[in-house]
mmCIF file of C-alpha atoms in Angstrom:
data_model
loop_
_atom_site.group_PDB
_atom_site.id
_atom_site.type_symbol
_atom_site.label_atom_id
_atom_site.label_comp_id
_atom_site.label_asym_id
_atom_site.label_seq_id
_atom_site.Cartn_x
_atom_site.Cartn_y
_atom_site.Cartn_z
ATOM 1 C CA MET A 1 -0.212 -0.099 0.097
ATOM 2 C CA SER A 2 1.210 3.422 -0.848
ATOM 3 C CA LYS A 3 -0.149 6.622 0.255
ATOM 4 C CA LEU A 4 0.519 10.389 -0.774
ATOM 5 C CA GLU A 5 -0.286 12.925 1.729
ATOM 6 C CA ILE A 6 -0.477 16.561 1.224
ATOM 7 C CA ARG A 7 -0.279 18.376 4.405
ATOM 8 C CA ASP A 8 -1.210 22.601 4.573
ATOM 9 C CA LEU A 9 0.215 23.082 1.019
ATOM 10 C CA HIS A 10 0.872 26.758 -0.004
ATOM 11 C CA VAL A 11 2.088 27.708 -3.250
ATOM 12 C CA SER A 12 3.115 30.326 -5.267
ATOM 13 C CA VAL A 13 3.240 31.157 -9.014
ATOM 14 C CA GLU A 14 6.154 33.034 -10.141
ATOM 15 C CA GLY A 15 5.414 36.631 -11.940
ATOM 16 C CA SER A 16 1.961 35.530 -12.167
ATOM 17 C CA VAL A 17 0.485 39.187 -11.209
ATOM 18 C CA ARG A 18 1.314 42.119 -13.254
ATOM 19 C CA THR A 19 1.663 45.569 -11.664
ATOM 20 C CA GLU A 20 2.741 48.928 -12.866
ATOM 21 C CA HIS A 21 6.289 48.128 -11.734
ATOM 22 C CA GLY A 22 6.511 44.824 -13.592
ATOM 23 C CA SER A 23 5.244 41.350 -11.932
ATOM 24 C CA THR A 24 5.108 39.696 -8.787
ATOM 25 C CA ASP A 25 4.323 36.329 -7.442
ATOM 26 C CA ALA A 26 0.762 35.410 -6.349
ATOM 27 C CA GLU A 27 -0.151 32.779 -3.850
ATOM 28 C CA ILE A 28 -2.524 30.173 -5.573
ATOM 29 C CA LEU A 29 -2.599 27.034 -2.986
ATOM 30 C CA LYS A 30 -3.932 28.357 0.406
ATOM 31 C CA GLY A 31 -3.539 25.511 2.514
ATOM 32 C CA VAL A 32 -4.554 22.408 0.588
ATOM 33 C CA ASN A 33 -4.908 18.989 2.785
ATOM 34 C CA LEU A 34 -5.536 15.743 0.808
ATOM 35 C CA VAL A 35 -4.457 11.991 0.981
ATOM 36 C CA VAL A 36 -4.704 9.579 -1.882
ATOM 37 C CA SER A 37 -4.078 5.950 -1.110
ATOM 38 C CA SER A 38 -3.328 2.915 -3.467
ATOM 39 C CA GLY A 39 -6.413 1.795 -5.182
ATOM 40 C CA GLU A 40 -8.535 5.042 -4.621
ATOM 41 C CA THR A 41 -9.509 7.499 -7.469
ATOM 42 C CA HIS A 42 -9.960 10.979 -6.138
ATOM 43 C CA ALA A 43 -11.267 13.410 -8.478
ATOM 44 C CA ILE A 44 -10.733 17.205 -8.283
ATOM 45 C CA MET A 45 -13.082 19.523 -9.730
ATOM 46 C CA GLY A 46 -13.427 23.160 -9.241
ATOM 47 C CA PRO A 47 -13.911 26.386 -11.470
ATOM 48 C CA ASN A 48 -11.153 27.856 -13.637
ATOM 49 C CA GLY A 49 -7.987 29.257 -11.899
ATOM 50 C CA SER A 50 -9.237 27.402 -8.530
ATOM 51 C CA GLY A 51 -5.561 26.216 -8.590
ATOM 52 C CA LYS A 52 -6.190 22.276 -9.607
ATOM 53 C CA SER A 53 -3.286 22.374 -12.145
ATOM 54 C CA THR A 54 -1.155 24.275 -9.793
ATOM 55 C CA LEU A 55 -1.420 21.452 -7.316
ATOM 56 C CA ALA A 56 -0.524 18.808 -10.083
ATOM 57 C CA TYR A 57 2.677 20.691 -11.106
ATOM 58 C CA SER A 58 3.466 21.240 -7.586
ATOM 59 C CA ILE A 59 3.444 17.589 -6.737
ATOM 60 C CA ALA A 60 5.461 16.962 -9.920
ATOM 61 C CA GLY A 61 7.936 19.719 -9.051
ATOM 62 C CA HIS A 62 7.699 22.284 -11.832
ATOM 63 C CA PRO A 63 10.306 24.894 -11.094
ATOM 64 C CA LYS A 64 7.322 27.712 -11.888
ATOM 65 C CA TYR A 65 5.625 26.688 -8.581
ATOM 66 C CA THR A 66 7.189 27.647 -5.414
ATOM 67 C CA VAL A 67 6.125 25.808 -2.289
ATOM 68 C CA THR A 68 6.051 28.294 0.471
ATOM 69 C CA SER A 69 4.700 26.078 3.137
ATOM 70 C CA GLY A 70 3.152 22.657 3.939
ATOM 71 C CA GLN A 71 4.237 19.227 3.117
ATOM 72 C CA ILE A 72 4.103 16.491 0.484
ATOM 73 C CA LEU A 73 4.899 13.060 1.492
ATOM 74 C CA LEU A 74 5.038 9.586 -0.442
ATOM 75 C CA ASP A 75 4.975 6.622 1.964
ATOM 76 C CA GLY A 76 6.460 9.062 4.593
ATOM 77 C CA LYS A 77 9.224 10.544 2.403
ATOM 78 C CA ASP A 78 9.296 14.089 1.925
ATOM 79 C CA VAL A 79 8.562 14.787 -1.744
ATOM 80 C CA LEU A 80 9.711 18.278 -1.845
ATOM 81 C CA ALA A 81 13.401 17.200 -0.997
ATOM 82 C CA MET A 82 13.432 15.359 -4.256
ATOM 83 C CA SER A 83 14.391 16.211 -7.678
ATOM 84 C CA VAL A 84 11.715 15.916 -10.369
ATOM 85 C CA ASP A 85 13.403 12.519 -11.612
ATOM 86 C CA GLU A 86 13.664 11.375 -8.202
ATOM 87 C CA ARG A 87 9.876 11.929 -7.554
ATOM 88 C CA ALA A 88 9.035 9.887 -10.797
ATOM 89 C CA ARG A 89 11.463 7.053 -9.626
ATOM 90 C CA ALA A 90 9.840 6.958 -6.231
ATOM 91 C CA GLY A 91 6.425 6.490 -7.835
ATOM 92 C CA LEU A 92 4.587 9.551 -9.231
ATOM 93 C CA PHE A 93 3.546 9.933 -12.603
ATOM 94 C CA LEU A 94 1.949 13.109 -13.914
ATOM 95 C CA ALA A 95 -0.222 12.736 -17.326
ATOM 96 C CA MET A 96 0.148 16.583 -18.602
ATOM 97 C CA GLN A 97 -3.011 18.516 -19.963
ATOM 98 C CA TYR A 98 -0.808 19.898 -22.646
ATOM 99 C CA PRO A 99 1.951 17.092 -23.398
ATOM 100 C CA VAL A 100 4.816 18.846 -25.113
ATOM 101 C CA GLU A 101 6.690 17.558 -28.316
ATOM 102 C CA VAL A 102 9.916 16.117 -28.484
ATOM 103 C CA PRO A 103 11.294 16.116 -32.130
ATOM 104 C CA GLY A 104 14.009 13.622 -33.089
ATOM 105 C CA VAL A 105 12.926 11.108 -30.059
ATOM 106 C CA SER A 106 10.838 8.045 -31.122
ATOM 107 C CA VAL A 107 8.056 7.110 -28.796
ATOM 108 C CA SER A 108 9.818 3.558 -28.559
ATOM 109 C CA ASN A 109 12.874 5.144 -27.305
ATOM 110 C CA PHE A 110 11.400 7.523 -25.330
ATOM 111 C CA LEU A 111 9.248 4.646 -23.551
ATOM 112 C CA ARG A 112 12.364 2.428 -23.029
ATOM 113 C CA THR A 113 14.389 4.874 -21.617
ATOM 114 C CA ALA A 114 11.826 6.168 -19.170
ATOM 115 C CA ALA A 115 11.235 2.297 -18.124
ATOM 116 C CA THR A 116 14.957 1.859 -17.616
ATOM 117 C CA SER A 117 15.174 4.965 -15.461
ATOM 118 C CA ILE A 118 12.066 3.653 -13.210
ATOM 119 C CA ARG A 119 12.990 0.092 -13.230
ATOM 120 C CA GLY A 120 16.762 0.730 -12.921
ATOM 121 C CA GLU A 121 17.759 -1.406 -15.534
ATOM 122 C CA ALA A 122 16.828 -1.756 -19.330
ATOM 123 C CA PRO A 123 14.142 -4.097 -19.823
ATOM 124 C CA LYS A 124 14.808 -7.350 -22.081
ATOM 125 C CA LEU A 125 14.034 -6.336 -25.538
ATOM 126 C CA ARG A 126 11.916 -9.315 -26.556
ATOM 127 C CA THR A 127 9.902 -9.090 -23.575
ATOM 128 C CA TRP A 128 9.451 -5.101 -23.746
ATOM 129 C CA VAL A 129 8.260 -5.323 -27.307
ATOM 130 C CA LYS A 130 5.424 -7.536 -26.116
ATOM 131 C CA GLU A 131 4.631 -5.439 -23.260
ATOM 132 C CA VAL A 132 4.509 -2.115 -25.286
ATOM 133 C CA ASN A 133 2.404 -3.994 -28.018
ATOM 134 C CA SER A 134 0.074 -5.324 -25.560
ATOM 135 C CA ALA A 135 -0.385 -2.044 -23.756
ATOM 136 C CA MET A 136 -0.810 -0.184 -27.211
ATOM 137 C CA ALA A 137 -3.495 -2.818 -28.130
ATOM 138 C CA ASP A 138 -5.422 -2.002 -24.896
ATOM 139 C CA LEU A 139 -5.461 1.661 -26.101
ATOM 140 C CA GLU A 140 -6.146 0.856 -29.727
ATOM 141 C CA MET A 141 -3.110 2.263 -31.000
ATOM 142 C CA ASP A 142 -1.473 1.112 -34.105
ATOM 143 C CA LYS A 143 2.133 -0.331 -33.848
ATOM 144 C CA ALA A 144 3.455 2.304 -36.266
ATOM 145 C CA PHE A 145 2.689 4.732 -33.687
ATOM 146 C CA ALA A 146 5.806 3.634 -31.622
ATOM 147 C CA GLU A 147 8.234 4.868 -34.539
ATOM 148 C CA ARG A 148 6.648 8.462 -34.604
ATOM 149 C CA ASN A 149 8.550 11.245 -32.657
ATOM 150 C CA VAL A 150 7.077 11.966 -29.319
ATOM 151 C CA ASN A 151 3.691 14.100 -29.634
ATOM 152 C CA GLU A 152 4.994 15.468 -32.980
ATOM 153 C CA GLY A 153 2.093 15.952 -34.991
ATOM 154 C CA PHE A 154 -0.064 14.047 -32.566
ATOM 155 C CA SER A 155 -3.898 14.652 -32.349
ATOM 156 C CA GLY A 156 -5.229 15.631 -29.154
ATOM 157 C CA GLY A 157 -6.351 12.012 -28.771
ATOM 158 C CA GLU A 158 -3.244 10.577 -29.767
ATOM 159 C CA LYS A 159 -1.396 12.879 -27.215
ATOM 160 C CA LYS A 160 -3.605 11.732 -24.469
ATOM 161 C CA ARG A 161 -3.422 7.919 -25.529
ATOM 162 C CA HIS A 162 0.583 8.508 -25.038
ATOM 163 C CA GLU A 163 0.284 9.848 -21.446
ATOM 164 C CA ILE A 164 -1.883 6.790 -20.498
ATOM 165 C CA LEU A 165 0.495 4.498 -22.368
ATOM 166 C CA GLN A 166 3.461 5.774 -20.452
ATOM 167 C CA MET A 167 1.459 5.204 -17.157
ATOM 168 C CA ALA A 168 0.540 1.402 -17.954
ATOM 169 C CA LEU A 169 4.240 0.719 -18.769
ATOM 170 C CA LEU A 170 5.780 2.891 -15.927
ATOM 171 C CA LYS A 171 3.182 1.270 -13.340
ATOM 172 C CA PRO A 172 3.120 4.368 -10.956
ATOM 173 C CA LYS A 173 2.243 4.208 -7.099
ATOM 174 C CA ILE A 174 0.145 7.262 -7.726
ATOM 175 C CA ALA A 175 -0.874 8.996 -10.881
ATOM 176 C CA ILE A 176 -1.882 12.374 -11.103
ATOM 177 C CA LEU A 177 -3.954 13.172 -14.467
ATOM 178 C CA ASP A 178 -4.511 16.833 -15.267
ATOM 179 C CA GLU A 179 -7.559 17.061 -17.474
ATOM 180 C CA THR A 180 -7.065 14.120 -19.419
ATOM 181 C CA ASP A 181 -10.349 14.500 -20.892
ATOM 182 C CA SER A 182 -9.491 17.970 -22.680
ATOM 183 C CA GLY A 183 -9.793 17.834 -26.215
ATOM 184 C CA LEU A 184 -11.054 14.221 -26.620
ATOM 185 C CA ASP A 185 -14.038 13.186 -28.821
ATOM 186 C CA VAL A 186 -16.341 10.630 -27.548
ATOM 187 C CA ASP A 187 -14.457 7.664 -29.038
ATOM 188 C CA ALA A 188 -11.018 8.850 -27.522
ATOM 189 C CA LEU A 189 -12.312 9.623 -24.253
ATOM 190 C CA ARG A 190 -13.786 6.027 -24.039
ATOM 191 C CA ILE A 191 -10.601 4.514 -24.900
ATOM 192 C CA VAL A 192 -8.526 6.586 -22.755
ATOM 193 C CA SER A 193 -10.982 6.153 -19.811
ATOM 194 C CA GLN A 194 -10.566 2.230 -20.408
ATOM 195 C CA GLY A 195 -6.802 2.504 -20.463
ATOM 196 C CA VAL A 196 -6.937 4.435 -17.132
ATOM 197 C CA ASN A 197 -9.407 1.672 -15.510
ATOM 198 C CA GLN A 198 -7.211 -1.054 -16.464
ATOM 199 C CA VAL A 199 -4.169 0.775 -14.841
ATOM 200 C CA ARG A 200 -6.341 1.372 -11.608
ATOM 201 C CA GLU A 201 -6.930 -2.146 -11.504
ATOM 202 C CA THR A 202 -3.316 -2.822 -10.603
ATOM 203 C CA GLY A 203 -3.683 -0.592 -7.461
ATOM 204 C CA VAL A 204 -2.371 2.547 -8.356
ATOM 205 C CA GLY A 205 -3.795 5.545 -6.386
ATOM 206 C CA THR A 206 -5.401 8.026 -8.921
ATOM 207 C CA LEU A 207 -5.948 11.847 -8.630
ATOM 208 C CA LEU A 208 -8.074 13.006 -11.510
ATOM 209 C CA ILE A 209 -8.114 16.551 -12.144
ATOM 210 C CA THR A 210 -11.313 17.510 -14.514
ATOM 211 C CA HIS A 211 -13.798 20.359 -15.283
ATOM 212 C CA TYR A 212 -16.266 17.952 -16.532
ATOM 213 C CA THR A 213 -18.434 14.952 -15.188
ATOM 214 C CA ARG A 214 -18.298 13.216 -18.479
ATOM 215 C CA ILE A 215 -15.079 11.353 -17.768
ATOM 216 C CA LEU A 216 -16.580 10.269 -14.326
ATOM 217 C CA ARG A 217 -19.175 8.141 -16.312
ATOM 218 C CA TYR A 218 -16.319 6.141 -17.296
ATOM 219 C CA ILE A 219 -13.957 6.456 -14.289
ATOM 220 C CA LYS A 220 -15.788 6.113 -11.230
ATOM 221 C CA PRO A 221 -14.273 8.046 -8.252
ATOM 222 C CA ASP A 222 -14.215 6.997 -4.672
ATOM 223 C CA TYR A 223 -14.033 10.618 -3.470
ATOM 224 C CA VAL A 224 -14.754 13.802 -5.144
ATOM 225 C CA HIS A 225 -13.419 17.221 -4.051
ATOM 226 C CA VAL A 226 -14.230 20.819 -4.835
ATOM 227 C CA PHE A 227 -11.267 23.225 -5.390
ATOM 228 C CA PHE A 228 -12.118 26.863 -4.837
ATOM 229 C CA ASP A 229 -9.794 29.769 -4.049
ATOM 230 C CA GLY A 230 -6.847 27.345 -3.674
ATOM 231 C CA ARG A 231 -8.128 25.036 -1.180
ATOM 232 C CA VAL A 232 -10.501 21.949 -0.920
ATOM 233 C CA VAL A 233 -13.705 23.456 0.212
ATOM 234 C CA GLU A 234 -15.883 20.357 0.310
ATOM 235 C CA SER A 235 -15.624 16.569 -0.161
ATOM 236 C CA GLY A 236 -17.991 13.778 -0.814
ATOM 237 C CA GLY A 237 -18.727 10.650 -2.967
ATOM 238 C CA ALA A 238 -19.323 10.386 -6.611
ATOM 239 C CA GLU A 239 -22.905 11.780 -6.171
ATOM 240 C CA LEU A 240 -21.105 15.430 -5.312
ATOM 241 C CA ALA A 241 -19.998 15.278 -9.189
ATOM 242 C CA ASP A 242 -23.352 14.986 -10.307
ATOM 243 C CA GLU A 243 -24.639 17.805 -7.917
ATOM 244 C CA LEU A 244 -21.835 20.179 -9.270
ATOM 245 C CA GLU A 245 -22.924 19.389 -12.837
ATOM 246 C CA ALA A 246 -26.614 20.369 -11.875
ATOM 247 C CA ASN A 247 -25.981 23.348 -9.817
ATOM 248 C CA GLY A 248 -22.485 24.661 -10.895
ATOM 249 C CA TYR A 249 -20.424 26.395 -8.111
ATOM 250 C CA ALA A 250 -22.505 29.262 -7.354
ATOM 251 C CA ARG A 251 -22.681 28.405 -3.591
ATOM 252 C CA TYR A 252 -18.985 28.722 -3.334
ATOM 253 C CA GLY A 253 -19.308 32.003 -4.337
ATOM 254 C CA VAL A 254 -18.460 31.662 -8.161
ATOM 255 C CA ASN A 255 -20.672 34.055 -10.256
ATOM 256 C CA GLU A 256 -18.993 34.369 -13.298
ATOM 257 C CA PRO A 257 -16.828 31.899 -15.338
ATOM 258 C CA ALA A 258 -13.848 34.333 -15.905
ATOM 259 C CA ALA A 259 -11.121 33.784 -13.744
ATOM 260 C CA THR A 260 -8.723 36.621 -12.499
ATOM 261 C CA GLU A 261 -5.283 37.064 -14.248
ATOM 262 C CA ALA A 262 -3.252 35.462 -11.202
ATOM 263 C CA GLU A 263 -5.942 32.418 -11.274
ATOM 264 C CA THR A 264 -5.416 32.074 -15.031
ATOM 265 C CA ALA A 265 -1.775 31.695 -14.651
ATOM 266 C CA SER A 266 -2.287 28.998 -12.263
ATOM 267 C CA ALA A 267 -4.422 26.952 -14.459
#
């Protein structure tokens, strides 16, 4: 069993508020408390700019986000003391909302290099090819996909399938999925969700960040948390997501969909 613990986490974003004298940092997370254990799926929902993506990238170690106080622990170990690659090797995985292109690096080389880093030794080629082909088949991906450059010219659905392919092969302890449903059509959403569910069955703890309940029809959460103004303001079961879809975030003080400049920078 693994456990990710987030304790009173405060995070600022570099240069996210413009002033007449330039720019300054803004506090986006204002005391987040959350625990995700093996086998659990936690959905984070909230209006634009509430800090959902800031939480994801802070856990992963993005240099733009500065943790000013609080703790992030994985199995009792201080995540904040780890470099980005150490966090990945410890068992944290982030599926990005906007995966970046890596020209000149094939998907197959990228995946095998990542697996070698995580596992501590290079996978034997014959078993690795079978492993990759099986994972790709589960995601309805053509084998030729492995020879393309990472995310170069990929559609939105292909990028998200590639993220879940990485998740399936790297077998993390805790997976953070940042708006994996964005940019997906109905068929791609179904396939990507099936891939996530197959990995979940292995006991991975999942933190799923989303704006919409449509992905939660495929990936059933154990817990739903409402993010507002950099905090978790309410938690409940899957029924809370249905309530949010029906009534929105008005009761939390959200009257307009537009976010402030500082909040938009954190999304």
